[in-house]
Coordinates of C-alpha atoms in Angstrom, one line a residue:
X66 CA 8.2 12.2 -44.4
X67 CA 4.7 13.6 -44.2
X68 CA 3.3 10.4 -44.7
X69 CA 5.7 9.0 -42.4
X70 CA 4.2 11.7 -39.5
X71 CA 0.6 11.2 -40.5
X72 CA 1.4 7.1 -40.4
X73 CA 2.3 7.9 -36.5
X74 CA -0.3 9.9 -35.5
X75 CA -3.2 7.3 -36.7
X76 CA -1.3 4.5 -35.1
X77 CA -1.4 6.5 -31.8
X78 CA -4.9 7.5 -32.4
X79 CA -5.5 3.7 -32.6
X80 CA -3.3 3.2 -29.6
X81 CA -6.0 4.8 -26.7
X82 CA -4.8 3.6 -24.1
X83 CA -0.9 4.9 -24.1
X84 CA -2.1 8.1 -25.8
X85 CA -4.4 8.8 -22.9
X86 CA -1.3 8.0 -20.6
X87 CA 0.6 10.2 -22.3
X88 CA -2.2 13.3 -21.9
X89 CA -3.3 12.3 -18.2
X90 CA 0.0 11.2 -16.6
X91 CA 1.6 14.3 -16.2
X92 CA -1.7 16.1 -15.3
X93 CA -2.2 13.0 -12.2
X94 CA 1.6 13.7 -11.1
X95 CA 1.3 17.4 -10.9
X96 CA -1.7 17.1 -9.0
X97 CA -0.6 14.3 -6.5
X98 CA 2.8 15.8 -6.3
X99 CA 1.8 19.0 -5.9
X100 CA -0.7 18.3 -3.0
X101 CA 0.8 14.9 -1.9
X102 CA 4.9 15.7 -1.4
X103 CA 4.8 17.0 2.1
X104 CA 6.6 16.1 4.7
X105 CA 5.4 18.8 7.2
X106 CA 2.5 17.6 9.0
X107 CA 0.0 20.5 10.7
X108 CA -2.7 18.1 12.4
X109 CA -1.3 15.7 15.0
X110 CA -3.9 13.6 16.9
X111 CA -3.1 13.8 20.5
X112 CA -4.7 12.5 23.6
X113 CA -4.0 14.4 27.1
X114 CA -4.1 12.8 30.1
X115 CA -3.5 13.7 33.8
X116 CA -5.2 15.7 36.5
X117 CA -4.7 19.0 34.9
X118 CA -5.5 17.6 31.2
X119 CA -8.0 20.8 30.6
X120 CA -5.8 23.2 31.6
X121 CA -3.1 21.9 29.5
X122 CA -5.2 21.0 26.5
X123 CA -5.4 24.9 26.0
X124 CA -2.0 26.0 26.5
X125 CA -0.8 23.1 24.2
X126 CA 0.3 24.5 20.2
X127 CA -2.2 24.2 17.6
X128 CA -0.7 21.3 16.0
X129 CA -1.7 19.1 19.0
X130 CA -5.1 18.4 17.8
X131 CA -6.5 17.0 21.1
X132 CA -9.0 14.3 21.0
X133 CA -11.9 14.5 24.0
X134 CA -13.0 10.9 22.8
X135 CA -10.1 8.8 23.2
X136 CA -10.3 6.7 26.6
X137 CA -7.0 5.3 28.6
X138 CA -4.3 6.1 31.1
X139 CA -1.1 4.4 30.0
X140 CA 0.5 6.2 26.9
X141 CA 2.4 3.2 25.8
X142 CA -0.9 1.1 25.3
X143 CA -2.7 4.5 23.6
X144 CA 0.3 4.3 20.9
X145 CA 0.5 0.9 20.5
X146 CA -3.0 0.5 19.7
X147 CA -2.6 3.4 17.3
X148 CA -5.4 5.2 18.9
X149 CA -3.6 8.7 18.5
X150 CA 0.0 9.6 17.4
X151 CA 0.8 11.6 20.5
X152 CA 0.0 11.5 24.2
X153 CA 0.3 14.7 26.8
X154 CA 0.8 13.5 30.4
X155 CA -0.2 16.6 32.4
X156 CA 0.6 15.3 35.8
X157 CA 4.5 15.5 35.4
X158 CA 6.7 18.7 35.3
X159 CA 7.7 19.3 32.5
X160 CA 4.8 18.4 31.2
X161 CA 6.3 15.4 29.1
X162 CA 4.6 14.4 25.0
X163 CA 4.9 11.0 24.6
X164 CA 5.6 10.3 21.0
X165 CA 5.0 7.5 18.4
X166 CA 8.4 6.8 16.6
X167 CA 6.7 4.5 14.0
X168 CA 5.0 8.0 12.5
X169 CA 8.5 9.2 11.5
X170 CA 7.3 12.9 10.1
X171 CA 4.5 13.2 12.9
X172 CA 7.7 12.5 15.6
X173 CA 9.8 15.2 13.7
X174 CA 7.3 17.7 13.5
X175 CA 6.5 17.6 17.2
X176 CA 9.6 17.4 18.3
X177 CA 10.0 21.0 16.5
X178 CA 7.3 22.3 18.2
X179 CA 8.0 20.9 21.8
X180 CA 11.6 22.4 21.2
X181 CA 10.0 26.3 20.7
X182 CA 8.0 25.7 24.0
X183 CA 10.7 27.3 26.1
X184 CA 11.0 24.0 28.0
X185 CA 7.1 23.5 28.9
X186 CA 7.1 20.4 27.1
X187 CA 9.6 17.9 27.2
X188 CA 9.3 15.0 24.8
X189 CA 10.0 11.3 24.9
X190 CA 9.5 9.0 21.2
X191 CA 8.4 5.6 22.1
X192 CA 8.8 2.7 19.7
X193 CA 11.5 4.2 17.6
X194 CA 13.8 6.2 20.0
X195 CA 16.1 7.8 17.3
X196 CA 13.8 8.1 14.5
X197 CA 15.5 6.2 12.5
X198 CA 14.5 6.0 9.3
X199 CA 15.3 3.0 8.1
X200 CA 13.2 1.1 10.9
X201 CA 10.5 2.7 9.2
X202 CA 11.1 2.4 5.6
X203 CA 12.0 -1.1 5.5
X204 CA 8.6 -2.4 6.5
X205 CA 7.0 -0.8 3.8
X206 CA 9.6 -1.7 1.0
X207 CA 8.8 -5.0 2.1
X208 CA 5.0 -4.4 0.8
X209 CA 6.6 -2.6 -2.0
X210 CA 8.4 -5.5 -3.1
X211 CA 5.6 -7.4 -2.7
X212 CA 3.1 -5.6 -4.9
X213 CA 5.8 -5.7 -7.4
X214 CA 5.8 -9.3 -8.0
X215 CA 2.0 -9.5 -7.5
X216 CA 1.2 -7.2 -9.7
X217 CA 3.8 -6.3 -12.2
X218 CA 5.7 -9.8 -13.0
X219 CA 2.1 -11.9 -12.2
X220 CA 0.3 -9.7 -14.8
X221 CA 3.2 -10.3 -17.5
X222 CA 3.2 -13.8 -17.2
X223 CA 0.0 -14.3 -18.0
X224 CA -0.1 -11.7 -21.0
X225 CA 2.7 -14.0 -22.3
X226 CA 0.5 -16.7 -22.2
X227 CA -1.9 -14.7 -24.8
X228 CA 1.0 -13.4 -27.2
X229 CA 2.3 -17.2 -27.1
X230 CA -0.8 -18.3 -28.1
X231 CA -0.6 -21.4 -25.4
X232 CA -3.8 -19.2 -23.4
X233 CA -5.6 -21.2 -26.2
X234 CA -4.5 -24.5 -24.9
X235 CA -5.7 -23.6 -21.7
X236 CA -9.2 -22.8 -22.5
X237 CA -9.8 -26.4 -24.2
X238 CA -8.5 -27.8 -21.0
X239 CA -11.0 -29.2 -18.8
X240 CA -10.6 -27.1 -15.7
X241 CA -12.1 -24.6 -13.4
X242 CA -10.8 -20.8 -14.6
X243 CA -10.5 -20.8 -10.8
X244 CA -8.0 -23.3 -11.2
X245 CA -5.9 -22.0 -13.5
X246 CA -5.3 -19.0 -11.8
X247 CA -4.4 -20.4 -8.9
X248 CA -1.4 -22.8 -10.7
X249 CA -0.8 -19.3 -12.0
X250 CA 0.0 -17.6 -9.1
X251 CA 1.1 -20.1 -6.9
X252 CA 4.7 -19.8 -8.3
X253 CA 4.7 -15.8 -7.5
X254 CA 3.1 -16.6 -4.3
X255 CA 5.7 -18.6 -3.0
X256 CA 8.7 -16.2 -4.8
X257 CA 7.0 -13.6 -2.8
X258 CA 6.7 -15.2 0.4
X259 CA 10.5 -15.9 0.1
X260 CA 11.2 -12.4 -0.6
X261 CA 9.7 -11.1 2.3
X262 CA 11.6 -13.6 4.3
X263 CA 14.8 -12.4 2.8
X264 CA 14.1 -8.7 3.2
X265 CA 13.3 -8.6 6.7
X266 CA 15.7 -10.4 7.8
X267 CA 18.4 -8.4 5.7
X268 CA 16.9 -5.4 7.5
X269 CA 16.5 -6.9 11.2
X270 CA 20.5 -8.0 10.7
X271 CA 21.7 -5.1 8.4
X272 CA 19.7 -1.9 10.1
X273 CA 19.0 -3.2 13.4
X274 CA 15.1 -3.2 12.3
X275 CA 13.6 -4.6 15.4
X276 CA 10.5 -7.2 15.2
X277 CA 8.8 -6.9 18.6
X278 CA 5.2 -8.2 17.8
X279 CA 4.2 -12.2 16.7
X280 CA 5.5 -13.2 13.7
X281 CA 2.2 -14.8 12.8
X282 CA 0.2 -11.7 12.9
X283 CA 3.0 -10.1 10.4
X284 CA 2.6 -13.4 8.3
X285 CA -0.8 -12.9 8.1
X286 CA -1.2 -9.7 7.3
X287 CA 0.8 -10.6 4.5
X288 CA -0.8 -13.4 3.0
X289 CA -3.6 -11.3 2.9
X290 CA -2.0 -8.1 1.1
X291 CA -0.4 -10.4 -0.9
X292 CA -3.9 -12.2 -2.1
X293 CA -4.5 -8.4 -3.1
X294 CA -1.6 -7.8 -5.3
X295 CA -1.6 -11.2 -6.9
X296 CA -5.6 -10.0 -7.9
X297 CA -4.3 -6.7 -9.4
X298 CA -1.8 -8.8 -11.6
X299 CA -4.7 -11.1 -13.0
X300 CA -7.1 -8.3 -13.5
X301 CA -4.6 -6.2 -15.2
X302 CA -3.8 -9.0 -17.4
X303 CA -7.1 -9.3 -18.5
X304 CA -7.5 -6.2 -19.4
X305 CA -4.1 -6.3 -21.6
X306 CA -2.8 -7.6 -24.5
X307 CA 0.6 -6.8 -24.6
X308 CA 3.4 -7.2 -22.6
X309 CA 3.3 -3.2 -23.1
X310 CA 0.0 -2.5 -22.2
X311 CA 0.5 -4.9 -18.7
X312 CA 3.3 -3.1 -17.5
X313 CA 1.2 0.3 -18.5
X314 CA -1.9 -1.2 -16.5
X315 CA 0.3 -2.2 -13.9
X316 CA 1.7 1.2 -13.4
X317 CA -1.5 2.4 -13.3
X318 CA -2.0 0.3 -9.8
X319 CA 1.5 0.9 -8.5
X320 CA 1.9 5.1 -8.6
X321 CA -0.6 5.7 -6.3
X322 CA 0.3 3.4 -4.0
X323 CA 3.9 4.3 -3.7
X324 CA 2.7 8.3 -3.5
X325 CA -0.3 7.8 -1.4
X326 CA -0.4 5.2 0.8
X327 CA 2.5 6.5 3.5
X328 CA 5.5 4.9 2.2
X329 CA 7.4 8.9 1.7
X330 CA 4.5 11.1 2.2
X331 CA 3.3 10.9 5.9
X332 CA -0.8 10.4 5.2
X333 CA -1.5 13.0 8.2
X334 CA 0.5 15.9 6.3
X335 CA -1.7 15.4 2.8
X336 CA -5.1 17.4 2.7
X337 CA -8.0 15.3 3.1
X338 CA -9.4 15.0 -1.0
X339 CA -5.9 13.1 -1.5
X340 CA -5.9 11.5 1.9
X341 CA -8.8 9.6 1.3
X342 CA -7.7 7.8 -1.9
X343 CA -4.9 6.5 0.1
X344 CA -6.9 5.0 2.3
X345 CA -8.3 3.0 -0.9
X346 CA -5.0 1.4 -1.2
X347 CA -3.9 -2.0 0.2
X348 CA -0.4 -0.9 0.4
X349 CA -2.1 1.7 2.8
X350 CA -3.2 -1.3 5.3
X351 CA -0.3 -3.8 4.7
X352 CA 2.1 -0.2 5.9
X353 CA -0.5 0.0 9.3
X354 CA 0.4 -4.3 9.9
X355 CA 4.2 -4.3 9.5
X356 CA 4.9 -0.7 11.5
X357 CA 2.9 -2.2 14.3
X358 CA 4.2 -5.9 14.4
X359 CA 7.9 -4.8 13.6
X360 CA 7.9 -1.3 15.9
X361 CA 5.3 -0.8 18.4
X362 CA 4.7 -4.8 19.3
X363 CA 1.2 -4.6 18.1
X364 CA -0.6 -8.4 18.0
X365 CA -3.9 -9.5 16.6
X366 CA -6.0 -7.2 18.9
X367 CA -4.3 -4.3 17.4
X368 CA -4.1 -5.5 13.9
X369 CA -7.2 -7.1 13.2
X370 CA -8.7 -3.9 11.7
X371 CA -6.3 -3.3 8.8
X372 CA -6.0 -7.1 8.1
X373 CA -9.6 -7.0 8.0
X374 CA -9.7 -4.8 5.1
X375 CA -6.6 -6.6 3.1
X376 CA -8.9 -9.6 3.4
X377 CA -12.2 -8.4 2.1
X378 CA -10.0 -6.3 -1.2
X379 CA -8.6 -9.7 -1.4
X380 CA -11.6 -11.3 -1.6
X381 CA -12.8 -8.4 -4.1
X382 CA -10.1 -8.5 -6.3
X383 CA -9.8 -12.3 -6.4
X384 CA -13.4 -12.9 -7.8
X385 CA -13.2 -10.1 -10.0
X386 CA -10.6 -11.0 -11.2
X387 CA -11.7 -15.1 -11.7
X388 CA -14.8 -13.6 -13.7
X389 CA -12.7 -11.3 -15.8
X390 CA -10.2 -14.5 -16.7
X391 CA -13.2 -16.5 -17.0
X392 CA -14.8 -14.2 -19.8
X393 CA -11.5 -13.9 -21.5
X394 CA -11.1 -17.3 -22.2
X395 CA -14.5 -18.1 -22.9
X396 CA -14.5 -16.8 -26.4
X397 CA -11.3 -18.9 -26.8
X398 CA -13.2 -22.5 -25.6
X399 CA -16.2 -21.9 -28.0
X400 CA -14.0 -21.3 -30.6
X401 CA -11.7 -24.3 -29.9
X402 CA -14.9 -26.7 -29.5
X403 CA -16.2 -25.3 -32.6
X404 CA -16.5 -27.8 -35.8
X405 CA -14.3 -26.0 -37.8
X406 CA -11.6 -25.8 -35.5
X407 CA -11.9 -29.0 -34.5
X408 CA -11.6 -30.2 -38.3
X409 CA -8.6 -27.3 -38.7
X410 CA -7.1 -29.4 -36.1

């Protein structure tokens, strides 16, 4: 039995990689719990408008953080275009908060304060009337689902392709390491693509999920988050190999992006040493396209930013990755051209 015991501990001594998941990982969820799991947010960007905007910029709750630098009249636009989360007209009486219904938490948490005004402020949510939820859940499950399949079931498909040995076949054949990732992932590309398909329409018909912007923009946006993902995959399978240490790699992409990019936790209620890793994540971006194509109408003009961003992580992640694949199976070719192989074979 001792031997047994010591036998273990070398072989995870050997193992670095899952031993250092097992130290870290609890650490990383304690700390991203612990400052991330919030769903009270205490910093609202807000724009005030009006002829009396001064005087009602100081009688308004400190949770209004009002912004002197945001320019327009029409608080429908000023949502929309995601230039602040709230908008105070001051000409009316009540003065009336126009809220953005695609920031579910930042709607809630305004509406409590509004409510202990004492009838000063009268509220009215734009884009999502009844904050429902699952209008603004389902978008981002749909870029959930699709980082799954990029990353996860792309990355163990090609760390098969090393355990089966056929990897090897590959490297003596004479194409571009370009081109076999893209035969790669052009299955998971186009499983993905149906996906999405499937899933928003299962949420337009079965939770009344409305799509008011261009679908083109939306289909954009998630070519281009999906470019991301499908990187992640490669380059996680490069770094792997086992099936084991792919799904532990692709964990490693996935956690954050589910805690940190939105999808539960509203980014405005995390404090800013965590909020800024979210906005590191593609998830983060693809979350900013689908809530304003599907809820507030948004087209190109409002989107271009974020799909600006999934395109140059794309780009990123899509060489990296071609010159991590390309360095794996190099080894592989000059072994394969070698004379002794050759005469093996």
């Amino acid at each position: 039995m001792r031997a047994m015991i010591i036998k273990e501990f070398r072989e995870l001594g050997r193992d670095r990689r899952t031993l250092a998941m097992a130290v870290m990982m609890p650490i990383v969820l304690l700390l991203l719990f612990g400052y991330a799991a919030n769903f009270q947010v205490d910093d609202i960007p807000t724009a005030v408008i009006g002829e009396h905007a001064q005087q009602v910029s100081d009688t308004l709750p400190e949770l209004f953080d009002v912004r002197d630098d945001v320019e327009g009249d029409d608080p429908e636009t000023m949502l929309r275009e995601n230039r602040v989360d709230a908008v105070v007209d001051s000409s009316q009486r009540p003065v009336k908060v126009y809220l953005d219904g695609s920031a579910l938490f930042v709607s809630q948490s305004a509406q409590l304060a509004i409510g202990r005004s004492g009838g000063a402020l009268e509220s009215e949510v734009l884009f999502n009337p009844d904050l429902e939820t699952s209008w603004v859940i389902v978008p981002a499950i749909i870029g959930l689902v699709m980082a799954l399949i990029g990353t996860m079931i792309t990355s163990l498909g090609l760390v098969r392709e090393k355990e089966s040995g056929t990897l090897e076949q590959l490297a003596v054949m004479p194409i571009r390491p370009s081109a076999v990732i893209l035969g790669k992932i052009a299955p998971y590309f186009t499983i993905a693509l149906i996906d999405i398909t499937i899933i928003t329409l299962l949420g337009i018909w079965l939770f009344g999920v409305p799509f008011n912007g261009p679908i083109w923009v939306f289909a954009l946006g998630a070519v281009a988050f999906l470019c991301v993902v499908l990187g992640l995959g490669i380059l996680s399978s490069t770094i792997s190999s086992t099936a084991g240490q792919a799904m532990q790699t692709a964990l490693f992409f996935m956690l954050p992006q589910i805690l940190l990019s939105g999808m539960i936790f509203p980014l405005e209620a995390m404090p800013w040493a965590i909020r800024w890793i979210g906005q590191l994540l593609p998830l983060t971006y693809f979350i900013n396209v689908s809530h304003g194509v599907l809820l507030r109408g948004a087209g190109i003009a409002q989107a271009w930013p974020s799909i600006v961003v999934l395109a140059a992580m794309a780009l990123f992640v899509l060489t990296a990755s071609t010159l991590r694949f390309r360095a794996m199976i190099a080894p592989r070719r000059t072994r394969a051209r070698s004379p002794r192989h050759a005469k093996a074979a």
